[in-house]
Coordinates of C-alpha atoms in Angstrom, one line a residue:
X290 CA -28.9 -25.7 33.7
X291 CA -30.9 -26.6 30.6
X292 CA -31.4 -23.9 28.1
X293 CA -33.7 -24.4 25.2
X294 CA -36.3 -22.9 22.9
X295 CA -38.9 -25.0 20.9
X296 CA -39.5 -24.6 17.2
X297 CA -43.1 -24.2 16.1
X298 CA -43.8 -23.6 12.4
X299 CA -40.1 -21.4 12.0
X300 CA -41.1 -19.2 14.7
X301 CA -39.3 -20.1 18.2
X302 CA -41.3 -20.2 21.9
X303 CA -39.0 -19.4 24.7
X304 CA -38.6 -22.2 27.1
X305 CA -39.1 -22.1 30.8
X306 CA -35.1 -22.8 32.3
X307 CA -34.5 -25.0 35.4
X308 CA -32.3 -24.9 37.6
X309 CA -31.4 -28.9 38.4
X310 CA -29.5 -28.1 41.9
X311 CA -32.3 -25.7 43.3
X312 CA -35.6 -25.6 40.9
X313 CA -35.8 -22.3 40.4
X314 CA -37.6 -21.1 37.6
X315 CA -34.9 -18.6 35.5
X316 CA -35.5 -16.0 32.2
X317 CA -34.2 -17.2 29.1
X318 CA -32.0 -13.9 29.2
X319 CA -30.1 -14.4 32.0
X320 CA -29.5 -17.8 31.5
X321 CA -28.6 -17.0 27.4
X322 CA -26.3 -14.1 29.4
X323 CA -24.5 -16.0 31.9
X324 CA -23.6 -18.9 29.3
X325 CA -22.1 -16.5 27.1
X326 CA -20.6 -14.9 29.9
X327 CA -18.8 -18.7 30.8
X328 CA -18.6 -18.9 26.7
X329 CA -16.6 -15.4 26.6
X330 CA -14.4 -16.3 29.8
X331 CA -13.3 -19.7 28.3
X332 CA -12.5 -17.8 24.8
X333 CA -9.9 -15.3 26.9
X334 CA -8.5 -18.1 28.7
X335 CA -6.8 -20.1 25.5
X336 CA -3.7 -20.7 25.4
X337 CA -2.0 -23.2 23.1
X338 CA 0.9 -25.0 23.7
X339 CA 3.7 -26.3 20.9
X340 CA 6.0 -29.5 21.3
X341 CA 8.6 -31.7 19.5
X342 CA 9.0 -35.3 18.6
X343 CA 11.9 -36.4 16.7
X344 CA 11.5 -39.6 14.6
X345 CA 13.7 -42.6 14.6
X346 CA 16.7 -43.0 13.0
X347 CA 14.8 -45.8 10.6
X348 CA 11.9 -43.7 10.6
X349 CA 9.8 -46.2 11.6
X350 CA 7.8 -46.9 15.3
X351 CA 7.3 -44.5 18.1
X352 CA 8.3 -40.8 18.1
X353 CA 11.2 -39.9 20.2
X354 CA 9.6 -37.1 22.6
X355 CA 11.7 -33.5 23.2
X356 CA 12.4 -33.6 27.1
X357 CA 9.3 -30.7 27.5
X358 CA 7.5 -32.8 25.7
X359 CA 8.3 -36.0 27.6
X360 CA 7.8 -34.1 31.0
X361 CA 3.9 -32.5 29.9
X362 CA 3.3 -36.3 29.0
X363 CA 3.8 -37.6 32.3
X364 CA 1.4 -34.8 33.6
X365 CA -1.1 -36.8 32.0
X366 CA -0.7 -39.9 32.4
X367 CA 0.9 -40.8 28.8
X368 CA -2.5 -39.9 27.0
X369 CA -0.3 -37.9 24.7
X370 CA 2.0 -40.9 23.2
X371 CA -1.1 -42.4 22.9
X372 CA -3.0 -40.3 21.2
X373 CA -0.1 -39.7 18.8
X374 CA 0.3 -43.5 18.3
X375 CA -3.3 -44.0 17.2
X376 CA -3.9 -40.5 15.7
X377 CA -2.1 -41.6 12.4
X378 CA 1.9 -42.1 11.4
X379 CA 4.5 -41.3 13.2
X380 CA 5.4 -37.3 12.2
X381 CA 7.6 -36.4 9.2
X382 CA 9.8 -33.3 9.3
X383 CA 7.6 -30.3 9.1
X384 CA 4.7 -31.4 10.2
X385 CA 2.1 -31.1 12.6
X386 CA -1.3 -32.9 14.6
X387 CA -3.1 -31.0 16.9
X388 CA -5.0 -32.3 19.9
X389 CA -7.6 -31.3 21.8
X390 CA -8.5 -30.9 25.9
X391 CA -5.6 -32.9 27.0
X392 CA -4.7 -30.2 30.0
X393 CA -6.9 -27.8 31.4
X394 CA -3.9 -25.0 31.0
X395 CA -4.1 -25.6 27.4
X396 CA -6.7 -25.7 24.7
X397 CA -4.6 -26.9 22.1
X398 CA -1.6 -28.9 22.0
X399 CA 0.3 -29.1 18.1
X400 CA 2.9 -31.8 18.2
X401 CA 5.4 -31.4 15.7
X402 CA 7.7 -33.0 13.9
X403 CA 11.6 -32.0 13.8
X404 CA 13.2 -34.8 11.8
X405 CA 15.9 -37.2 12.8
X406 CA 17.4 -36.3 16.4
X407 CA 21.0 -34.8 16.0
X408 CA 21.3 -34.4 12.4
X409 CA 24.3 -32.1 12.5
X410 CA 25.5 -29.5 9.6
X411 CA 25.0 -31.2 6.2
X412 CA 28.1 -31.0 4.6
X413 CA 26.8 -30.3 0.9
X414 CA 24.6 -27.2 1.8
X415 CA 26.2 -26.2 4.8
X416 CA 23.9 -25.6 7.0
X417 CA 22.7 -26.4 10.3
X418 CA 20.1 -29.3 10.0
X419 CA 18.6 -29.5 13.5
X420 CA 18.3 -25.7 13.9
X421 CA 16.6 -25.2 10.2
X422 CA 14.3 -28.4 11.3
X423 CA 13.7 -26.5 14.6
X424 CA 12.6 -23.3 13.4
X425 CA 10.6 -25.1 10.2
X426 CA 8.7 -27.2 12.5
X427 CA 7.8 -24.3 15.3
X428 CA 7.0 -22.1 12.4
X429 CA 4.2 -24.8 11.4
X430 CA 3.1 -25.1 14.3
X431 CA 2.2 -21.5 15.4
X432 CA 0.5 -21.1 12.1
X433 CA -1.6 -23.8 13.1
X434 CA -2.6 -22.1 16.4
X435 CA -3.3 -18.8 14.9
X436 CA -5.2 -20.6 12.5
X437 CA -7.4 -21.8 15.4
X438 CA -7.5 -18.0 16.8
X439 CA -5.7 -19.0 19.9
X440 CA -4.1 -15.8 21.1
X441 CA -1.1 -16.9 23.1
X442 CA 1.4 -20.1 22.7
X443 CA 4.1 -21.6 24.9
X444 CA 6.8 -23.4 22.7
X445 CA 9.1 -26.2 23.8
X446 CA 12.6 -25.0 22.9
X447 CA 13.2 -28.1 21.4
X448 CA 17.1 -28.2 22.7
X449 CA 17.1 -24.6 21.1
X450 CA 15.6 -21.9 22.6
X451 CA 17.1 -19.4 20.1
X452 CA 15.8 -21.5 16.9
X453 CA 12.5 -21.9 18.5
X454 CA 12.4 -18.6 19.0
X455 CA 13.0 -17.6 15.3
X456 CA 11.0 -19.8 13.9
X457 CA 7.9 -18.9 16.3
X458 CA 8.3 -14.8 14.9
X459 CA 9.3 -15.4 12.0
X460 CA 6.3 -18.6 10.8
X461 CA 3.8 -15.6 12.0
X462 CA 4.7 -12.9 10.2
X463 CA 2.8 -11.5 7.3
X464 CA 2.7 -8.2 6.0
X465 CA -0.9 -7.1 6.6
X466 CA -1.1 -3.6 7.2
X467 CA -3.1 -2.6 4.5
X468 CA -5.4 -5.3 4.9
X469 CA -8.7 -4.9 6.5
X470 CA -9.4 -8.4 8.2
X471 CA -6.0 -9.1 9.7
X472 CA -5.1 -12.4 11.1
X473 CA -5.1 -12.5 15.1
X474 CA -1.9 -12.2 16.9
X475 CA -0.3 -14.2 18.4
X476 CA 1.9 -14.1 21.5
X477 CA 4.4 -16.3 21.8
X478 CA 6.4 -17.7 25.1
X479 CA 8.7 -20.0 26.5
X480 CA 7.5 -23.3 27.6
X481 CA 9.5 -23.8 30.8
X482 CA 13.0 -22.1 32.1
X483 CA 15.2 -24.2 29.8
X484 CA 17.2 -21.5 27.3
X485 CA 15.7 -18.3 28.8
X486 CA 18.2 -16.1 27.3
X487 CA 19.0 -18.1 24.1
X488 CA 15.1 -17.1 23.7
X489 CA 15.5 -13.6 24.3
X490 CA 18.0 -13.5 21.5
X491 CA 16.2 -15.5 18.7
X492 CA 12.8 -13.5 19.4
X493 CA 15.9 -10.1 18.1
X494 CA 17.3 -12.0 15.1
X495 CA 13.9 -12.5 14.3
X496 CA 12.2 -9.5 15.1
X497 CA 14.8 -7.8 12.9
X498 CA 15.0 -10.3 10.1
X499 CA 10.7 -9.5 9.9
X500 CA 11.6 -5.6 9.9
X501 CA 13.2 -6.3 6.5
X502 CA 10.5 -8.5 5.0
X503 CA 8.6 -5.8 5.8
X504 CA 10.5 -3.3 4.3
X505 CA 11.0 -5.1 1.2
X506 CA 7.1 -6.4 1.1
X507 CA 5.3 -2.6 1.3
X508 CA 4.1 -1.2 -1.9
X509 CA 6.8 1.2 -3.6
X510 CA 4.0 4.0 -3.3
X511 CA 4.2 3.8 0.6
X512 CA 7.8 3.2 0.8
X513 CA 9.6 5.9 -0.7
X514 CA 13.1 6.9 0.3
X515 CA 11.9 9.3 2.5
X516 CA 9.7 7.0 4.7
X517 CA 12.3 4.2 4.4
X518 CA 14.2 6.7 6.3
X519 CA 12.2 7.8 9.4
X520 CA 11.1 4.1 9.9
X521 CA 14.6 3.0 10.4
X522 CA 15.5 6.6 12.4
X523 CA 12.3 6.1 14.8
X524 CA 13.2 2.0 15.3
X525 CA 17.2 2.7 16.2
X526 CA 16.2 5.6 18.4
X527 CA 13.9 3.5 20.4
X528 CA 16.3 0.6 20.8
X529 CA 19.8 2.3 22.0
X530 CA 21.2 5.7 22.7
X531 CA 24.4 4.8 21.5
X532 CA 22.9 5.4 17.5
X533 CA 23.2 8.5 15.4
X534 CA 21.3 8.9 12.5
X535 CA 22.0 11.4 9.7
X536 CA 19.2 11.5 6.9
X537 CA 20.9 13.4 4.2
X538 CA 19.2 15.5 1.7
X539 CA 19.5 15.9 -1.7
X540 CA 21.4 19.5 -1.4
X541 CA 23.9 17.4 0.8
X542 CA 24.3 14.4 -1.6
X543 CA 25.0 17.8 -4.5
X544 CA 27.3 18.9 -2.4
X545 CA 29.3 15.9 -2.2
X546 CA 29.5 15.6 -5.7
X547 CA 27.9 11.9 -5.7
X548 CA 27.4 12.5 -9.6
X549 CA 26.6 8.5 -10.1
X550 CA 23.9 8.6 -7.5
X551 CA 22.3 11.7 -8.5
X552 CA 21.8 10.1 -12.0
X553 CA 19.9 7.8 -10.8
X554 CA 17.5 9.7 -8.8
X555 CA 17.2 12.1 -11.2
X556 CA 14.8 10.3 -13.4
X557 CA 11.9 10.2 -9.9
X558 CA 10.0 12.8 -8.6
X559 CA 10.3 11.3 -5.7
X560 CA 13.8 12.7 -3.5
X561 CA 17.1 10.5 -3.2
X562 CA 18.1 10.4 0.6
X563 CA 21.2 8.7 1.8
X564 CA 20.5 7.4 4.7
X565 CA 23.5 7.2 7.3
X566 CA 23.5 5.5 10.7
X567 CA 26.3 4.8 13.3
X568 CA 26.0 2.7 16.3
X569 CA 29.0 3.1 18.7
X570 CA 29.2 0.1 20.6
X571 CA 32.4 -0.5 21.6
X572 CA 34.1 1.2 24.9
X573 CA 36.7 2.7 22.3
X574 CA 35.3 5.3 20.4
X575 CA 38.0 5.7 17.9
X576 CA 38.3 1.8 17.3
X577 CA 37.5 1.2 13.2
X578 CA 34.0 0.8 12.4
X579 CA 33.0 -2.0 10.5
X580 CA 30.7 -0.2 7.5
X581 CA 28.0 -1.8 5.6
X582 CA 26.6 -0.5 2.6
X583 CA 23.3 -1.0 1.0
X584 CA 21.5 -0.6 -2.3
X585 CA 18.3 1.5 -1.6
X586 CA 16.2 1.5 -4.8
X587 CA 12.6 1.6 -3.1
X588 CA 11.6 0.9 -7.1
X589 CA 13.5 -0.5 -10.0
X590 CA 11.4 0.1 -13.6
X591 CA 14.5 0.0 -15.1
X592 CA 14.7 3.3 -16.1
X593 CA 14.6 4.4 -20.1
X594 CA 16.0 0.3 -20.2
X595 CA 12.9 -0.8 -19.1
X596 CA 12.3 -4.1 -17.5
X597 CA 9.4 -6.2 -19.0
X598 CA 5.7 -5.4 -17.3
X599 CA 5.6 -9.0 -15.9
X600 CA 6.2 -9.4 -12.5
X601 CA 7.8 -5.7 -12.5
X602 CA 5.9 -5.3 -8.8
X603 CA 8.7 -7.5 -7.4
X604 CA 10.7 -4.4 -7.8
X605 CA 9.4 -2.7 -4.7
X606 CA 11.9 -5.4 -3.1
X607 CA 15.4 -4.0 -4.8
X608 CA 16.2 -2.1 -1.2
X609 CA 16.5 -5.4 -0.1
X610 CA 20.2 -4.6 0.7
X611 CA 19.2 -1.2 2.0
X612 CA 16.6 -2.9 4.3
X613 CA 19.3 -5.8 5.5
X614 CA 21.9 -3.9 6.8
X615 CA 19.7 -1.3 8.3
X616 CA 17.9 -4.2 10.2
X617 CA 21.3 -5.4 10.9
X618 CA 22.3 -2.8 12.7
X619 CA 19.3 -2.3 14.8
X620 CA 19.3 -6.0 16.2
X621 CA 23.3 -5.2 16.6
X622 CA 21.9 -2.1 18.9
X623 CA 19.6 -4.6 20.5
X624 CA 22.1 -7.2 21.3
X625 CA 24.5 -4.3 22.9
X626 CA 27.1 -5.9 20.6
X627 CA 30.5 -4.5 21.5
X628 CA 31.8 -2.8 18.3
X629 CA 31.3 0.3 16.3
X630 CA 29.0 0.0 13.1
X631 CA 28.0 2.4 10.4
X632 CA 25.3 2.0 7.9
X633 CA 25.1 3.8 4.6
X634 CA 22.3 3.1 2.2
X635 CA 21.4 5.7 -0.8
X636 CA 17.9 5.4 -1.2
X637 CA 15.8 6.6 -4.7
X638 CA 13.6 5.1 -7.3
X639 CA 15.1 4.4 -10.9
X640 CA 12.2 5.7 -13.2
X641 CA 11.8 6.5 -16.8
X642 CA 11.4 10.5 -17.6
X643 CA 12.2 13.6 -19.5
X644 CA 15.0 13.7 -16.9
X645 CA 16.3 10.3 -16.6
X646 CA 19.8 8.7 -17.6
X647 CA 19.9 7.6 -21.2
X648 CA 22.0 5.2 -23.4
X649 CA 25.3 6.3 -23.5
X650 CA 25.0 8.8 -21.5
X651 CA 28.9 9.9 -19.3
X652 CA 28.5 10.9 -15.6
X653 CA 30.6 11.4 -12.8
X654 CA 31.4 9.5 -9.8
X655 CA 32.4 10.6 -6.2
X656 CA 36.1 9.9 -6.7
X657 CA 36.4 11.9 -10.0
X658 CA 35.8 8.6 -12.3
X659 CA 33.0 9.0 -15.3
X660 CA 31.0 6.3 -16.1
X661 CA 29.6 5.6 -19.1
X662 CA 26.0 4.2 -18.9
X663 CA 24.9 1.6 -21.7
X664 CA 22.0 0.1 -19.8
X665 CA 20.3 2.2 -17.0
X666 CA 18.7 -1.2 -15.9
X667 CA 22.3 -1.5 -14.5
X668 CA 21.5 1.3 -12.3
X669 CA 22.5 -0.5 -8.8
X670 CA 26.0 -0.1 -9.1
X671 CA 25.5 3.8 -9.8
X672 CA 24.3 4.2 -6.4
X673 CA 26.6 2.2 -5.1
X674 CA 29.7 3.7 -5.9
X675 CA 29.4 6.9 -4.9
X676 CA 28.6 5.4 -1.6
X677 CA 31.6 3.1 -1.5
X678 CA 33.7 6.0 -2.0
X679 CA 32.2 7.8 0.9
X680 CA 32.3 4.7 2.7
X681 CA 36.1 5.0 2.6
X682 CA 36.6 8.1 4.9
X683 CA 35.7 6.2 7.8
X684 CA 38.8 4.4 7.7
X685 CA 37.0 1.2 8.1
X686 CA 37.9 -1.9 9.7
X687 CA 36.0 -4.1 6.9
X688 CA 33.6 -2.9 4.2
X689 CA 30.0 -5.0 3.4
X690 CA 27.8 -4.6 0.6
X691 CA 24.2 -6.0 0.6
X692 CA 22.7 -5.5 -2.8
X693 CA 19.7 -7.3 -5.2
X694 CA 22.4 -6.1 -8.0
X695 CA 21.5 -8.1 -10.6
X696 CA 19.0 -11.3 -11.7
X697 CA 22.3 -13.3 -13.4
X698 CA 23.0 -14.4 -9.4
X699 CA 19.4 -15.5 -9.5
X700 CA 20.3 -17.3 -13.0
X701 CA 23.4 -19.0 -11.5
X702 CA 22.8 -19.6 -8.1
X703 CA 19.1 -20.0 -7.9
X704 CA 17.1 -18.8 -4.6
X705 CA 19.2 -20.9 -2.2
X706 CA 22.5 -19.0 -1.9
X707 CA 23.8 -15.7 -2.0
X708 CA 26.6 -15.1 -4.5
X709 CA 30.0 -13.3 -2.6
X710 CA 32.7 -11.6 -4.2
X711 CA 35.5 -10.5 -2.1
X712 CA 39.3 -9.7 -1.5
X713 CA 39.7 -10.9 1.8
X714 CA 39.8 -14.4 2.4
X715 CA 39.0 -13.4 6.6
X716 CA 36.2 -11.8 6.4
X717 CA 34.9 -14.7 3.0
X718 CA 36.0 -17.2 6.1
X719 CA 33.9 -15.6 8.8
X720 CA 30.9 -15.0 6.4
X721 CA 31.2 -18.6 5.5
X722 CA 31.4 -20.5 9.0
X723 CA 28.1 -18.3 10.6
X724 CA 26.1 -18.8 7.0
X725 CA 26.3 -22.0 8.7
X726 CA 24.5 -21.2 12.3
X727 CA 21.7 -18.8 10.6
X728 CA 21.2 -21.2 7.4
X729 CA 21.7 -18.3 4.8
X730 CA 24.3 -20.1 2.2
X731 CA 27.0 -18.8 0.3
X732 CA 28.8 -19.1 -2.6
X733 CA 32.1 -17.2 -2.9
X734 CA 34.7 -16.0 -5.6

């Protein structure tokens, strides 16, 4: 078919259209109609398709190919080794090439690049070094074909189906929802049959790990205690029946004589709500629960201490302990782990008022204790005391406490470790040997 139109002086003539096969004479309509009709077919039918090379030991000559990666090669005919020899060097760690109508299954085809082959768990930052290059690499990758507007993928595990995984959600999320032009989804798959159900449970961890970026990332104006609550009662509720989720009150949290917490809240318009969740996994009901606790300050000014303006919007972000265990707990539900779990976050904002803790000012705790408050900046471990006490009448197996309590950890330990205080060298031990696996480091004391 040849389609055309001829310019004369800006203002376009429309072209007679031939058929070549028959010589028919066609409108420039329908023709204009049935190529965007083939143009609008082809669109729907990309798909993209992500694989790993690891580089040499000496870093220099060919990429070694992932076996998925070997295997598409050979469907054809090697063009992709070549392409990747001549295309440029071979691919550092974290990076990424894309090519272009190599397979008619696949639009576009992003090599990349996942660092020496069996690197193992470095030693000084204890962590896993093929699984972080794994999910670093697939990350980039999917980027790059949502970048493209491709709207589905098929990843190569990459020896890992469950880093793959993790990487794949976790590269494409961005917290968009009160954007107008979003970036197109993307839907992401499993190359092949290799690690089906290690791919199931990365695409939880990191479905789970986004629900607390998201969290953490909404303005402090749309997530108030309140709404923190119902999103985390609506997501359990839809993932197990084995959940129960109390959202308690203010009248409830007065009744229970959580003087510390109240002070807190007071200083907000805006209602405290602690948040309580149990998941009963385990066949025995009356087995101890292990208990996590988090702080839930949906936004930190400081209070009458308050923190400078600068940056001071980062504080949406300080029920980032509140919005890790809750998430915690849901992907727990999701994996049908067998054990029983309880959640308890107490959730306000710590705001400057005619109401609001002062300087100096004595209140009372839970357990009877009174606190003297010198700096209402301090105001995490307000909250969290009154729910550690209530924390202990579960009778708990083991207590965890997820908190952004204070910027000295930042000052100490930087953004690449979390600082750990505990008294039980088990539970230190445990914490320690899956930081690990998941690449989150610790420091301990």
């Amino acid at each position: 078919m040849l389609l055309g139109a001829l310019i004369v002086r800006g203002k376009p003539l429309p072209l007679l259209l031939r058929c070549c096969s028959c010589r028919e004479q066609a409108s420039p309509a329908s023709a204009w109609a049935r190529a965007i009709s083939r143009s609008s077919s082809a669109a729907a039918m990309k798909q993209g398709l992500i694989l790993g090379v690891f580089t040499n030991e000496n870093e220099e000559g060919p990429s070694q190919f992932t076996n998925a990666a070997d295997t598409f090669d050979k469907h054809v005919s090697g063009k992709l080794r070549e392409l990747l020899a001549i295309s440029g060097p071979s691919l550092k760690k974290g990076k990424t090439r894309i090519f272009h109508g190599l397979h008619q299954d696949f639009s576009s085809i992003v090599v990349v690049g996942l660092g020496k082959k069996a690197a193992g768990v470095n030693p000084y930052e204890n962590w896993d070094e093929d699984k972080e290059n794994i999910r670093a690499a697939i990350a980039a990758g999917c980027r790059q074909i949502q970048d493209l507007e491709v709207p589905s993928v098929e990843v190569d595990p990459c020896g890992d189906a469950q880093a793959a995984a993790e990487g794949a959600l976790l590269g494409l999320f961005e917290y968009d929802e009160l954007k107008q032009k979003k970036k197109p989804p993307v839907d992401v798959q499993l190359h092949g049959s290799d690690g089906t159900e290690a791919w199931k449970k990365g695409l939880i961890y990191a479905k789970g790990q986004n629900l607390a970026r998201y969290l953490m990332e909404a303005p402090a104006n749309h997530m108030t205690p309140t709404r923190f609550a119902t999103i985390v009662e609506e997501k359990l509720k839809s993932c197990s029946n084995k959940v129960t989720v109390h959202i308690r009150n203010k009248s409830w949290i007065e009744a229970q004589e959580m003087g510390s917490f109240l002070s807190v809240a007071k200083g907000s318009d805006e209602p405290p709500v602690l948040l309580e969740v149990h998941y009963k996994g385990s066949s025995d009901a009356n087995e101890p629960p292990l208990v996590f606790v988090g702080k839930g300050i949906t936004f930190d000014s400081g209070g009458i201490s308050i923190k400078p303006s600068s940056n001071m919007d980062a504080m949406r972000a300080d029920m980032g302990g509140a919005a890790t265990i809750c998430s915690a707990i849901i992907t727990a539900a999701e994996l049908k782990l067998p054990l029983n779990m309880i959640g308890l976050t107490p959730l306000c904002e710590n705001m400057p008022s005619g109401k609001a803790n002062k300087p100096g000012d004595v209140v009372k705790a839970k357990n009877g204790k009174t606190i003297q408050v010198d700096n209402t900046d301090a105001e995490g471990r307000l909250v969290l005391a009154d729910a550690l006490c209530y924390a202990h009448s579960f009778k708990p197996r083991a207590i965890v406490d997820a908190a952004t309590l204070t910027g000295a950890m930042d000052v100490a330990l930087g953004s690449g470790a979390t600082g750990v205080f505990t008294n039980s060298h088990q539970l230190w031990n445990h914490l320690y040997e899956v930081s690990s696996c998941t690449n989150n480091r610790h420091e301990g004391d």
